[in-house]
PDB file of C-alpha atoms and ligand atoms in Angstrom:
ATOM      1  CA  MET A 149       0.000   0.000   0.000  1.00 64.00           C
ATOM      2  CA  ALA A 150       1.197   3.507  -0.741  1.00 85.00           C
ATOM      3  CA  TYR A 151       1.652   6.190   1.915  1.00 87.00           C
ATOM      4  CA  HIS A 152      -2.012   7.047   1.735  1.00 91.00           C
ATOM      5  CA  LEU A 153      -2.211   9.300   4.807  1.00 96.00           C
ATOM      6  CA  ALA A 154       0.771  11.407   3.712  1.00 96.00           C
ATOM      7  CA  SER A 155      -0.099  11.679   0.040  1.00 96.00           C
ATOM      8  CA  ARG A 156      -1.436  14.930  -1.294  1.00 93.00           C
ATOM      9  CA  GLY A 157      -4.430  13.528  -3.113  1.00 86.00           C
ATOM     10  CA  THR A 158      -7.108  16.149  -2.916  1.00 79.00           C
ATOM     11  CA  ASN A 159      -5.961  17.198   0.539  1.00 79.00           C
ATOM     12  CA  GLN A 160      -5.384  20.835   1.342  1.00 87.00           C
ATOM     13  CA  SER A 161      -2.015  21.633   2.855  1.00 92.00           C
ATOM     14  CA  THR A 162      -1.816  20.546   6.482  1.00 95.00           C
ATOM     15  CA  LEU A 163      -1.225  23.241   9.071  1.00 97.00           C
ATOM     16  CA  VAL A 164       1.207  22.332  11.813  1.00 98.00           C
ATOM     17  CA  ASP A 165       1.283  24.519  14.923  1.00 97.00           C
ATOM     18  CA  ALA A 166       4.356  24.277  17.102  1.00 97.00           C
ATOM     19  CA  GLY A 167       4.401  26.695  20.002  1.00 91.00           C
ATOM     20  CA  ARG A 168       4.340  30.127  18.446  1.00 92.00           C
ATOM     21  CA  ALA A 169       5.165  28.877  14.961  1.00 96.00           C
ATOM     22  CA  ARG A 170       2.864  27.714  12.223  1.00 97.00           C
ATOM     23  CA  PHE A 171       3.942  25.718   9.176  1.00 97.00           C
ATOM     24  CA  GLY A 172       1.900  25.170   6.030  1.00 96.00           C
ATOM     25  CA  ASP A 173      -0.165  28.352   5.867  1.00 94.00           C
ATOM     26  CA  GLY A 174       1.768  29.746   2.888  1.00 92.00           C
ATOM     27  CA  ALA A 175       4.193  31.775   4.992  1.00 93.00           C
ATOM     28  CA  PHE A 176       7.923  31.047   5.251  1.00 95.00           C
ATOM     29  CA  THR A 177       8.673  30.022   8.840  1.00 97.00           C
ATOM     30  CA  LEU A 178      12.184  30.179  10.277  1.00 98.00           C
ATOM     31  CA  ILE A 179      13.737  28.071  13.006  1.00 98.00           C
ATOM     32  CA  ALA A 180      17.160  29.168  14.276  1.00 98.00           C
ATOM     33  CA  GLY A 181      19.585  28.284  17.033  1.00 98.00           C
ATOM     34  CA  PRO A 182      22.820  26.510  17.778  1.00 98.00           C
ATOM     35  CA  CYS A 183      23.601  22.964  16.716  1.00 98.00           C
ATOM     36  CA  ALA A 184      24.121  22.159  20.395  1.00 98.00           C
ATOM     37  CA  ILE A 185      23.116  23.826  23.635  1.00 98.00           C
ATOM     38  CA  GLU A 186      26.468  24.581  25.279  1.00 98.00           C
ATOM     39  CA  SER A 187      25.644  26.699  28.336  1.00 98.00           C
ATOM     40  CA  ALA A 188      22.760  28.591  29.901  1.00 98.00           C
ATOM     41  CA  MET A 189      24.327  31.858  28.768  1.00 98.00           C
ATOM     42  CA  GLN A 190      24.762  30.760  25.147  1.00 98.00           C
ATOM     43  CA  ILE A 191      21.171  29.565  24.789  1.00 98.00           C
ATOM     44  CA  GLU A 192      19.688  32.554  26.670  1.00 98.00           C
ATOM     45  CA  GLN A 193      21.583  34.972  24.435  1.00 98.00           C
ATOM     46  CA  THR A 194      20.484  33.104  21.322  1.00 98.00           C
ATOM     47  CA  ALA A 195      16.859  32.868  22.471  1.00 98.00           C
ATOM     48  CA  ARG A 196      16.693  36.640  23.020  1.00 98.00           C
ATOM     49  CA  PHE A 197      18.319  37.305  19.638  1.00 98.00           C
ATOM     50  CA  VAL A 198      15.993  34.924  17.800  1.00 98.00           C
ATOM     51  CA  ALA A 199      12.946  36.560  19.425  1.00 97.00           C
ATOM     52  CA  GLU A 200      14.177  40.046  18.474  1.00 97.00           C
ATOM     53  CA  ASN A 201      14.329  38.899  14.858  1.00 95.00           C
ATOM     54  CA  GLY A 202      10.726  37.693  14.916  1.00 96.00           C
ATOM     55  CA  THR A 203      11.777  34.051  14.550  1.00 97.00           C
ATOM     56  CA  PRO A 204       9.150  31.911  16.288  1.00 97.00           C
ATOM     57  CA  LEU A 205      11.177  28.749  17.036  1.00 98.00           C
ATOM     58  CA  LEU A 206      14.544  28.232  18.719  1.00 98.00           C
ATOM     59  CA  ARG A 207      16.516  25.084  17.924  1.00 98.00           C
ATOM     60  CA  GLY A 208      19.245  23.488  20.023  1.00 98.00           C
ATOM     61  CA  GLY A 209      20.513  19.948  20.414  1.00 98.00           C
ATOM     62  CA  ALA A 210      20.770  18.425  23.896  1.00 98.00           C
ATOM     63  CA  TYR A 211      21.347  14.785  22.913  1.00 98.00           C
ATOM     64  CA  LYS A 212      23.732  14.991  19.988  1.00 97.00           C
ATOM     65  CA  PRO A 213      24.082  12.094  17.540  1.00 95.00           C
ATOM     66  CA  ARG A 214      27.797  12.560  16.790  1.00 95.00           C
ATOM     67  CA  THR A 215      29.696  10.481  14.260  1.00 93.00           C
ATOM     68  CA  SER A 216      32.549  10.038  16.745  1.00 95.00           C
ATOM     69  CA  PRO A 217      31.892   8.956  20.346  1.00 96.00           C
ATOM     70  CA  TYR A 218      34.781  11.232  21.413  1.00 96.00           C
ATOM     71  CA  ASP A 219      33.075  14.418  20.184  1.00 96.00           C
ATOM     72  CA  PHE A 220      30.850  16.595  22.397  1.00 97.00           C
ATOM     73  CA  GLN A 221      27.676  14.612  23.033  1.00 97.00           C
ATOM     74  CA  GLY A 222      25.495  17.468  24.290  1.00 98.00           C
ATOM     75  CA  LEU A 223      24.368  18.512  27.776  1.00 98.00           C
ATOM     76  CA  GLY A 224      21.560  15.958  27.919  1.00 98.00           C
ATOM     77  CA  ASP A 225      18.614  16.548  30.275  1.00 98.00           C
ATOM     78  CA  GLU A 226      20.250  19.669  31.706  1.00 98.00           C
ATOM     79  CA  GLY A 227      20.394  21.142  28.196  1.00 98.00           C
ATOM     80  CA  VAL A 228      16.694  20.433  27.661  1.00 98.00           C
ATOM     81  CA  ARG A 229      15.846  22.397  30.809  1.00 98.00           C
ATOM     82  CA  MET A 230      18.120  25.232  29.708  1.00 98.00           C
ATOM     83  CA  ILE A 231      16.490  25.609  26.299  1.00 98.00           C
ATOM     84  CA  GLY A 232      13.012  25.270  27.801  1.00 98.00           C
ATOM     85  CA  ASP A 233      13.699  28.080  30.292  1.00 98.00           C
ATOM     86  CA  ALA A 234      15.398  30.276  27.691  1.00 98.00           C
ATOM     87  CA  ALA A 235      12.609  29.861  25.156  1.00 98.00           C
ATOM     88  CA  ARG A 236       9.874  30.607  27.704  1.00 98.00           C
ATOM     89  CA  ARG A 237      11.666  33.726  28.905  1.00 98.00           C
ATOM     90  CA  ALA A 238      12.151  34.984  25.339  1.00 98.00           C
ATOM     91  CA  GLY A 239       8.591  34.127  24.265  1.00 98.00           C
ATOM     92  CA  VAL A 240       9.533  31.663  21.510  1.00 98.00           C
ATOM     93  CA  GLY A 241       9.021  27.923  21.069  1.00 98.00           C
ATOM     94  CA  ALA A 242      11.806  25.334  21.159  1.00 98.00           C
ATOM     95  CA  VAL A 243      12.645  22.307  19.048  1.00 98.00           C
ATOM     96  CA  VAL A 244      15.051  19.623  20.270  1.00 98.00           C
ATOM     97  CA  GLU A 245      16.078  16.306  18.705  1.00 98.00           C
ATOM     98  CA  VAL A 246      15.012  13.114  20.471  1.00 98.00           C
ATOM     99  CA  LEU A 247      17.305  10.072  20.236  1.00 98.00           C
ATOM    100  CA  SER A 248      15.433   7.600  22.383  1.00 98.00           C
ATOM    101  CA  SER A 249      11.957   7.197  23.823  1.00 98.00           C
ATOM    102  CA  GLU A 250      13.178   7.617  27.441  1.00 98.00           C
ATOM    103  CA  GLN A 251      13.880  11.245  26.591  1.00 98.00           C
ATOM    104  CA  LEU A 252      10.278  11.942  25.597  1.00 98.00           C
ATOM    105  CA  PRO A 253       8.674  12.813  28.977  1.00 98.00           C
ATOM    106  CA  LEU A 254      11.166  15.590  29.765  1.00 98.00           C
ATOM    107  CA  LEU A 255      11.093  16.897  26.188  1.00 98.00           C
ATOM    108  CA  CYS A 256       7.304  17.061  26.207  1.00 98.00           C
ATOM    109  CA  GLU A 257       7.475  19.158  29.368  1.00 98.00           C
ATOM    110  CA  GLN A 258      10.062  21.591  28.031  1.00 98.00           C
ATOM    111  CA  VAL A 259       9.767  22.013  24.263  1.00 98.00           C
ATOM    112  CA  SER A 260       7.109  22.696  21.635  1.00 98.00           C
ATOM    113  CA  MET A 261       8.334  20.420  18.844  1.00 98.00           C
ATOM    114  CA  LEU A 262      10.308  17.161  18.657  1.00 98.00           C
ATOM    115  CA  GLN A 263      12.966  16.651  16.004  1.00 98.00           C
ATOM    116  CA  ILE A 264      13.622  13.187  14.627  1.00 98.00           C
ATOM    117  CA  GLY A 265      16.998  13.467  12.969  1.00 98.00           C
ATOM    118  CA  ALA A 266      18.385  12.032   9.772  1.00 98.00           C
ATOM    119  CA  ARG A 267      19.990   9.113  11.611  1.00 98.00           C
ATOM    120  CA  ASN A 268      16.686   8.032  13.138  1.00 98.00           C
ATOM    121  CA  MET A 269      14.372   8.626  10.196  1.00 98.00           C
ATOM    122  CA  GLN A 270      13.724   4.905   9.961  1.00 98.00           C
ATOM    123  CA  ASN A 271      13.798   4.153  13.687  1.00 98.00           C
ATOM    124  CA  PHE A 272      10.198   3.031  13.501  1.00 98.00           C
ATOM    125  CA  GLU A 273       9.723   2.390  17.222  1.00 98.00           C
ATOM    126  CA  LEU A 274      10.974   5.898  18.006  1.00 98.00           C
ATOM    127  CA  LEU A 275       8.665   7.338  15.329  1.00 98.00           C
ATOM    128  CA  ARG A 276       5.709   5.565  16.921  1.00 98.00           C
ATOM    129  CA  ALA A 277       6.610   6.561  20.476  1.00 98.00           C
ATOM    130  CA  ALA A 278       7.165  10.196  19.465  1.00 98.00           C
ATOM    131  CA  ALA A 279       3.880  10.189  17.542  1.00 98.00           C
ATOM    132  CA  ARG A 280       1.978   8.974  20.595  1.00 98.00           C
ATOM    133  CA  THR A 281       3.034  12.059  22.577  1.00 98.00           C
ATOM    134  CA  ARG A 282       0.870  14.094  20.120  1.00 98.00           C
ATOM    135  CA  MET A 283       3.683  16.652  19.918  1.00 98.00           C
ATOM    136  CA  PRO A 284       4.454  18.234  16.520  1.00 98.00           C
ATOM    137  CA  ILE A 285       7.342  16.412  14.849  1.00 98.00           C
ATOM    138  CA  LEU A 286      10.083  17.760  12.615  1.00 99.00           C
ATOM    139  CA  LEU A 287      11.113  14.720  10.572  1.00 99.00           C
ATOM    140  CA  LYS A 288      14.429  15.002   8.753  1.00 99.00           C
ATOM    141  CA  ARG A 289      15.299  13.065   5.632  1.00 98.00           C
ATOM    142  CA  ALA A 290      18.069  10.522   6.113  1.00 98.00           C
ATOM    143  CA  ALA A 291      21.246  11.149   4.121  1.00 98.00           C
ATOM    144  CA  SER A 292      20.508   8.341   1.706  1.00 97.00           C
ATOM    145  CA  ALA A 293      16.729   8.060   1.905  1.00 98.00           C
ATOM    146  CA  THR A 294      14.536   8.361  -1.148  1.00 98.00           C
ATOM    147  CA  LEU A 295      11.543  10.673  -1.030  1.00 98.00           C
ATOM    148  CA  ASP A 296       9.276   7.624  -0.838  1.00 98.00           C
ATOM    149  CA  GLU A 297      11.177   6.322   2.192  1.00 98.00           C
ATOM    150  CA  LEU A 298      10.810   9.712   3.903  1.00 98.00           C
ATOM    151  CA  LEU A 299       7.077   9.703   3.205  1.00 98.00           C
ATOM    152  CA  TYR A 300       6.720   6.163   4.550  1.00 98.00           C
ATOM    153  CA  ALA A 301       8.533   7.296   7.713  1.00 98.00           C
ATOM    154  CA  ALA A 302       6.045  10.181   8.041  1.00 98.00           C
ATOM    155  CA  GLU A 303       3.261   7.664   7.499  1.00 98.00           C
ATOM    156  CA  TYR A 304       4.341   5.851  10.706  1.00 98.00           C
ATOM    157  CA  VAL A 305       3.615   9.040  12.664  1.00 98.00           C
ATOM    158  CA  LEU A 306       0.353   9.767  10.864  1.00 98.00           C
ATOM    159  CA  ALA A 307      -0.836   6.165  11.242  1.00 97.00           C
ATOM    160  CA  GLU A 308      -0.405   6.532  14.996  1.00 98.00           C
ATOM    161  CA  GLY A 309      -2.985   9.315  14.880  1.00 97.00           C
ATOM    162  CA  ASN A 310      -0.597  12.276  15.012  1.00 98.00           C
ATOM    163  CA  PRO A 311      -1.082  14.593  12.001  1.00 97.00           C
ATOM    164  CA  HIS A 312       1.445  17.225  13.147  1.00 98.00           C
ATOM    165  CA  VAL A 313       4.434  16.417  10.923  1.00 98.00           C
ATOM    166  CA  VAL A 314       6.811  18.812   9.151  1.00 98.00           C
ATOM    167  CA  LEU A 315       9.279  17.269   6.688  1.00 98.00           C
ATOM    168  CA  CYS A 316      12.832  18.587   6.393  1.00 99.00           C
ATOM    169  CA  GLU A 317      15.242  18.273   3.467  1.00 99.00           C
ATOM    170  CA  ARG A 318      18.746  18.382   4.989  1.00 98.00           C
ATOM    171  CA  GLY A 319      20.933  17.184   2.144  1.00 98.00           C
ATOM    172  CA  VAL A 320      21.701  13.754   0.834  1.00 98.00           C
ATOM    173  CA  ARG A 321      25.101  12.137   0.589  1.00 97.00           C
ATOM    174  CA  GLY A 322      26.996  13.552  -2.388  1.00 96.00           C
ATOM    175  CA  PHE A 323      30.428  13.017  -3.887  1.00 96.00           C
ATOM    176  CA  ASP A 324      32.055  16.453  -3.760  1.00 96.00           C
ATOM    177  CA  ARG A 325      34.028  17.519  -0.696  1.00 95.00           C
ATOM    178  CA  HIS A 326      33.122  21.197  -1.217  1.00 97.00           C
ATOM    179  CA  THR A 327      29.694  20.674   0.274  1.00 97.00           C
ATOM    180  CA  ARG A 328      28.971  18.416   3.256  1.00 97.00           C
ATOM    181  CA  ASN A 329      25.808  17.072   1.623  1.00 98.00           C
ATOM    182  CA  LEU A 330      23.778  17.822  -1.496  1.00 98.00           C
ATOM    183  CA  LEU A 331      20.804  19.981  -0.545  1.00 98.00           C
ATOM    184  CA  ASP A 332      18.078  18.482  -2.704  1.00 98.00           C
ATOM    185  CA  LEU A 333      15.841  21.505  -3.238  1.00 98.00           C
ATOM    186  CA  ALA A 334      14.242  19.956  -6.300  1.00 98.00           C
ATOM    187  CA  GLY A 335      13.404  16.895  -4.187  1.00 98.00           C
ATOM    188  CA  ALA A 336      11.891  19.188  -1.557  1.00 98.00           C
ATOM    189  CA  VAL A 337       9.652  20.863  -4.144  1.00 98.00           C
ATOM    190  CA  ARG A 338       8.731  17.441  -5.480  1.00 98.00           C
ATOM    191  CA  LEU A 339       7.766  16.446  -1.920  1.00 98.00           C
ATOM    192  CA  LYS A 340       5.297  19.343  -1.875  1.00 97.00           C
ATOM    193  CA  GLU A 341       3.700  17.842  -4.979  1.00 97.00           C
ATOM    194  CA  LEU A 342       3.501  14.410  -3.340  1.00 97.00           C
ATOM    195  CA  THR A 343       2.307  15.328   0.142  1.00 97.00           C
ATOM    196  CA  HIS A 344       0.046  17.770   1.969  1.00 97.00           C
ATOM    197  CA  LEU A 345       2.590  18.022   4.808  1.00 98.00           C
ATOM    198  CA  PRO A 346       4.714  21.181   5.181  1.00 98.00           C
ATOM    199  CA  VAL A 347       8.289  20.902   3.864  1.00 98.00           C
ATOM    200  CA  ILE A 348      11.239  22.976   5.063  1.00 98.00           C
ATOM    201  CA  ALA A 349      14.957  23.056   4.184  1.00 98.00           C
ATOM    202  CA  ASP A 350      18.062  22.817   6.381  1.00 99.00           C
ATOM    203  CA  PRO A 351      20.876  24.516   4.465  1.00 98.00           C
ATOM    204  CA  SER A 352      23.288  24.264   7.417  1.00 98.00           C
ATOM    205  CA  HIS A 353      23.490  20.453   7.289  1.00 98.00           C
ATOM    206  CA  GLY A 354      22.608  20.528   3.593  1.00 98.00           C
ATOM    207  CA  THR A 355      25.765  22.415   2.640  1.00 98.00           C
ATOM    208  CA  GLY A 356      28.064  22.416   5.676  1.00 98.00           C
ATOM    209  CA  ARG A 357      29.097  26.000   4.915  1.00 98.00           C
ATOM    210  CA  ALA A 358      27.909  29.222   6.530  1.00 98.00           C
ATOM    211  CA  SER A 359      28.446  31.145   3.267  1.00 98.00           C
ATOM    212  CA  LEU A 360      25.892  28.968   1.468  1.00 98.00           C
ATOM    213  CA  ILE A 361      23.101  29.280   4.037  1.00 98.00           C
ATOM    214  CA  GLU A 362      21.602  32.574   2.907  1.00 98.00           C
ATOM    215  CA  PRO A 363      21.482  31.776  -0.833  1.00 98.00           C
ATOM    216  CA  MET A 364      19.895  28.387  -0.115  1.00 98.00           C
ATOM    217  CA  VAL A 365      17.292  29.862   2.260  1.00 98.00           C
ATOM    218  CA  LEU A 366      16.377  32.469  -0.366  1.00 97.00           C
ATOM    219  CA  ALA A 367      16.122  29.711  -2.983  1.00 97.00           C
ATOM    220  CA  ALA A 368      13.905  27.628  -0.679  1.00 97.00           C
ATOM    221  CA  ALA A 369      11.615  30.610  -0.104  1.00 96.00           C
ATOM    222  CA  ALA A 370      11.441  31.471  -3.804  1.00 95.00           C
ATOM    223  CA  ALA A 371      10.634  27.834  -4.587  1.00 96.00           C
ATOM    224  CA  GLY A 372       7.626  27.894  -2.271  1.00 95.00           C
ATOM    225  CA  LEU A 373       8.857  25.737   0.603  1.00 97.00           C
ATOM    226  CA  ASP A 374       7.308  26.303   4.025  1.00 97.00           C
ATOM    227  CA  GLY A 375      10.403  27.434   5.882  1.00 97.00           C
ATOM    228  CA  ALA A 376      13.990  26.762   6.873  1.00 98.00           C
ATOM    229  CA  ILE A 377      15.979  25.683   9.910  1.00 98.00           C
ATOM    230  CA  VAL A 378      19.301  27.461  10.315  1.00 98.00           C
ATOM    231  CA  GLU A 379      22.188  26.946  12.724  1.00 98.00           C
ATOM    232  CA  ILE A 380      23.331  30.175  14.384  1.00 98.00           C
ATOM    233  CA  HIS A 381      25.782  30.810  17.213  1.00 98.00           C
ATOM    234  CA  PRO A 382      26.840  33.910  19.182  1.00 98.00           C
ATOM    235  CA  ASP A 383      30.443  33.106  18.160  1.00 98.00           C
ATOM    236  CA  PRO A 384      30.643  30.314  15.574  1.00 98.00           C
ATOM    237  CA  SER A 385      34.437  30.135  15.909  1.00 98.00           C
ATOM    238  CA  VAL A 386      34.069  28.534  19.351  1.00 98.00           C
ATOM    239  CA  ALA A 387      31.002  26.372  18.652  1.00 98.00           C
ATOM    240  CA  LYS A 388      31.385  22.837  20.036  1.00 97.00           C
ATOM    241  CA  CYS A 389      29.515  21.301  17.149  1.00 97.00           C
ATOM    242  CA  ASP A 390      29.090  22.142  13.439  1.00 97.00           C
ATOM    243  CA  ALA A 391      31.026  25.432  13.740  1.00 98.00           C
ATOM    244  CA  GLU A 392      31.535  25.817   9.974  1.00 98.00           C
ATOM    245  CA  GLN A 393      27.843  25.784   9.177  1.00 98.00           C
ATOM    246  CA  ALA A 394      26.545  28.325  11.686  1.00 98.00           C
ATOM    247  CA  LEU A 395      25.750  31.950  10.903  1.00 98.00           C
ATOM    248  CA  ASP A 396      26.802  34.599  13.394  1.00 98.00           C
ATOM    249  CA  PHE A 397      24.102  37.010  14.605  1.00 98.00           C
ATOM    250  CA  PRO A 398      24.797  39.778  12.053  1.00 98.00           C
ATOM    251  CA  GLY A 399      24.704  37.151   9.274  1.00 98.00           C
ATOM    252  CA  TYR A 400      21.313  35.923  10.459  1.00 98.00           C
ATOM    253  CA  THR A 401      19.930  39.464  10.719  1.00 98.00           C
ATOM    254  CA  ARG A 402      21.016  40.047   7.093  1.00 98.00           C
ATOM    255  CA  LEU A 403      19.332  36.815   6.039  1.00 98.00           C
ATOM    256  CA  VAL A 404      16.034  37.899   7.620  1.00 97.00           C
ATOM    257  CA  GLU A 405      16.299  41.304   5.919  1.00 96.00           C
ATOM    258  CA  HIS A 406      16.990  39.718   2.552  1.00 96.00           C
ATOM    259  CA  LEU A 407      14.041  37.362   2.946  1.00 95.00           C
ATOM    260  CA  ALA A 408      11.853  40.390   3.596  1.00 92.00           C
ATOM    261  CA  MET A 409      13.200  41.979   0.371  1.00 92.00           C
ATOM    262  CA  LEU A 410      12.425  38.821  -1.590  1.00 88.00           C
ATOM    263  CA  ARG A 411       8.891  39.009  -0.267  1.00 78.00           C
ATOM    264  CA  GLU A 412       8.489  42.399  -1.973  1.00 77.00           C
ATOM    265  CA  VAL A 413       9.132  40.878  -5.407  1.00 74.00           C
ATOM    266  CA  GLN A 414       7.308  37.617  -4.720  1.00 68.00           C
ATOM    267  CA  PRO A 415       4.582  38.543  -2.262  1.00 60.00           C
ATOM    268  CA  SER A 416       2.493  35.449  -2.839  1.00 58.00           C
ATOM    269  CA  LYS A 417       5.279  33.027  -1.998  1.00 59.00           C
ATOM    270  CA  VAL A 418       7.422  34.788   0.535  1.00 59.00           C
ATOM    271  CA  ARG A 419       5.454  35.933   3.528  1.00 60.00           C
ATOM    272  CA  LEU A 420       7.719  35.724   6.548  1.00 65.00           C
ATOM    273  CA  SER A 421       6.073  34.116   9.501  1.00 65.00           C
ATOM    274  CA  ALA A 422       6.758  35.897  12.779  1.00 64.00           C
ATOM    275  CA  CYS A 423       5.915  34.873  16.334  1.00 56.00           C
ATOM    276  CA  ARG A 424       2.243  34.189  16.766  1.00 59.00           C
TER     277      ARG A 424
HETATM  278  C1  LIG B 617      20.878  18.618  13.751  1.00 90.65           C
HETATM  279  O1  LIG B 617      19.853  19.204  13.348  1.00 90.65           O
HETATM  280  O2  LIG B 617      21.666  19.103  14.598  1.00 90.65           O
HETATM  281  C2  LIG B 617      21.202  17.304  13.167  1.00 90.65           C
HETATM  282  C3  LIG B 617      21.981  16.437  13.798  1.00 90.65           C
HETATM  283  O3  LIG B 617      20.639  17.144  11.957  1.00 90.65           O
HETATM  284  P1  LIG B 617      20.593  15.857  10.979  1.00 90.65           P
HETATM  285  O4  LIG B 617      19.798  14.842  11.716  1.00 90.65           O
HETATM  286  O5  LIG B 617      19.909  16.409   9.775  1.00 90.65           O
HETATM  287  O6  LIG B 617      22.013  15.450  10.725  1.00 90.65           O
HETATM  288 MN1  LIG B 618      24.219  20.403  13.585  1.00 90.65          MN
END
């Protein structure tokens, strides 16, 4: 059987509300924050900055799925509490990746959206357990997953009775060392043809380079995607994780300004979504 719950069919686009953010209403919704929560000060500072820019959702990893076990693994439960506090104080929502179902109760208390990362896209038990919390889920495409496989993964969540799924294109494994992954924007637009679920892009993991984030976000907006998730850091040079693919604060402010300019030439497609 095909992914019948996820397929577009005659369905209108699905609206997904996550804290103060909404995906799928035609606006372009931004999520921004560090790859990893590193300290209370770092996440507080970032939460305030994100709120000042009108960005409705703060990201930050607490349980980090690192390729090497010797790299920084995240602050764990303590990090979840830090981002929860920081987001509440700043008046934004928070999205944090979940790696195992034991982490769900604390996450549900502290954040407004759960991320299932590329490495767990086909962890079907985790998909089911996360779905049962009824929390909105940001589901990232695995580095070598086809679009059909991503949609079947989404179907696991929908079949559990949770319709709040946002899909994220974060780059597939390529062959050229100049970009970390190949950001498949055409695939993301194709996904919008195949499904009624909102689709966003992650140009940080999709390219691995800070300099490529803004052009790829503008391209995603012009192509009619529902938003983007961007890694930012108060000082990317000292970031403990994914330092090369984080914008600094002035770079992110420029990106938001340029998105607003794009909206002037393409008003129907590029309406920036601010805090609700
Ligand atoms: C992340 O968002 O920090 C992350 C680990 O992403 P991905 O699962 O896409 O690699
Ligand atoms: Mn990262």
